[in-house]
Coordinates of C-alpha atoms in Angstrom, one line a residue:
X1 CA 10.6 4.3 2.1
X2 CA 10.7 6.1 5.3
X3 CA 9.4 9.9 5.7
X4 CA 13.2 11.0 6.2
X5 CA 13.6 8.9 2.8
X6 CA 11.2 11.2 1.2
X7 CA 12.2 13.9 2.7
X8 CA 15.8 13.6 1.4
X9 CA 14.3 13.1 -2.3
X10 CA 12.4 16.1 -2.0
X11 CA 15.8 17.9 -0.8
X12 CA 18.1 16.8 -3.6
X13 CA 15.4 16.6 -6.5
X14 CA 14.9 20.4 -5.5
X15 CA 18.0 21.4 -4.4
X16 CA 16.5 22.8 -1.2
X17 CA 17.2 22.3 2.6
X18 CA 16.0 19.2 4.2
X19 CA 14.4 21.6 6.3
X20 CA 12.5 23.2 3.7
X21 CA 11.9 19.7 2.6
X22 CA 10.5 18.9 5.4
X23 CA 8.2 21.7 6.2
X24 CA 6.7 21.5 2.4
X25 CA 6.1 17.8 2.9
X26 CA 4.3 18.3 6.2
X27 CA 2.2 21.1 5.1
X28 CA 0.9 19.1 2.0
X29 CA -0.1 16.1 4.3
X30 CA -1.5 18.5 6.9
X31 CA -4.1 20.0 3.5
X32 CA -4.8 17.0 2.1
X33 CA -6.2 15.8 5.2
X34 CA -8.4 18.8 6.0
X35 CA -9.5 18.2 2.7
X36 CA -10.9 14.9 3.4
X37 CA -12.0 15.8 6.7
X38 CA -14.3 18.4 4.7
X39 CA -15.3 15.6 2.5
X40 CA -13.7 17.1 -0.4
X41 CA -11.0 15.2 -3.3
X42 CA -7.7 15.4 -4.0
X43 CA -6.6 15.1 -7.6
X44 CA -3.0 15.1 -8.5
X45 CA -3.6 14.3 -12.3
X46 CA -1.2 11.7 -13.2
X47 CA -0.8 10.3 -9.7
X48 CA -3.7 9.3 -8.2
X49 CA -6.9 10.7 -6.0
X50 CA -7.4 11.2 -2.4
X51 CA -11.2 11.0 -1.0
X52 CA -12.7 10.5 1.9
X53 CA -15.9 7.7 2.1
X54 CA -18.2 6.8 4.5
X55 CA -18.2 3.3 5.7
X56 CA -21.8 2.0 7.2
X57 CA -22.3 0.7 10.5
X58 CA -22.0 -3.2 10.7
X59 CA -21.6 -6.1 13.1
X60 CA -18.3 -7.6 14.0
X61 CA -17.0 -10.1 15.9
X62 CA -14.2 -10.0 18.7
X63 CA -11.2 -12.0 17.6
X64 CA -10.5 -12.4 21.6
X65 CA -13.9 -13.4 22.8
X66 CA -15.7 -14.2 19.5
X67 CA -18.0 -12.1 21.0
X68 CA -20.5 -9.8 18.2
X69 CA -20.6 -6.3 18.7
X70 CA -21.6 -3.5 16.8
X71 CA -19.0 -1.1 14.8
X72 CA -20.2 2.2 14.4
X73 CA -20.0 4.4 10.7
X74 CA -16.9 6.5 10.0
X75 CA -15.8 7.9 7.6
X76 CA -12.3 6.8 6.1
X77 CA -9.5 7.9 3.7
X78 CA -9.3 6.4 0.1
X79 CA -6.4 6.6 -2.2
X80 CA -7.2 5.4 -6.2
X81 CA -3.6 5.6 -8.1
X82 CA -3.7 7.4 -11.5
X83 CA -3.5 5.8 -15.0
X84 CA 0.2 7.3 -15.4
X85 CA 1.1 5.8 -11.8
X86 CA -0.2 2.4 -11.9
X87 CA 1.7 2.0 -16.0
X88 CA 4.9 3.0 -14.3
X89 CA 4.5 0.7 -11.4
X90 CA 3.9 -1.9 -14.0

C-alpha cells in the first residue's frame, strides 16, 4: 500500500477531502517522529509502539572492498505491533 493508498482510505473511511486526508496523515508522521527524535514512545493501544533505541558502535566490513571499518552509534526507530494487531494479521 502506497501513501496515496492510505491516503484514500483515510478519505473515504472519514468522509473527508483527500486533502484533509492528506494533511492529517502528514502531521501524524511529522509527531511521531519528533517524538522519537526526543527519545520518547508512541503507544497507539491496540496497534502497536513506536520508540526510538540506541544502537552501539561496532565494526563492519565493506561488502565492496571487504575492507573493516568502524560504524559509529545512532540511534534508530523501532516499531513493536500490538497484541490486537498481530491476532488480526494472523
Amino acid at each position: 500500500m502506497t501513501r496515496a493508498d492510505l491516503v484514500s482510505k483515510i478519505a473515504d473511511g472519514a468522509k473527508i477531502s483527500k486533502v484533509c486526508a492528506d494533511q492529517a496523515l502528514s502531521i501524524f508522521i511529522e509527531s511521531v517522529t519528533k517524538a522519537l527524535k526526543k527519545g520518547d514512545k508512541v503507544t497507539l493501544v491496540g496497534f502497536g509502539t513506536f520508540s526510538s533505541v540506541r544502537r552501539k558502535a561496532r565494526k563492519g566490513r565493506n561488502p565492496r572492498t571487504g575492507e573493516i571499518m568502524q560504524i559509529k552509534a545512532r540511534k534508530v526507530p523501532k516499531f513493536v505491533p500490538g497484541k490486537l494487531l498481530k491476532e488480526k494479521v494472523r
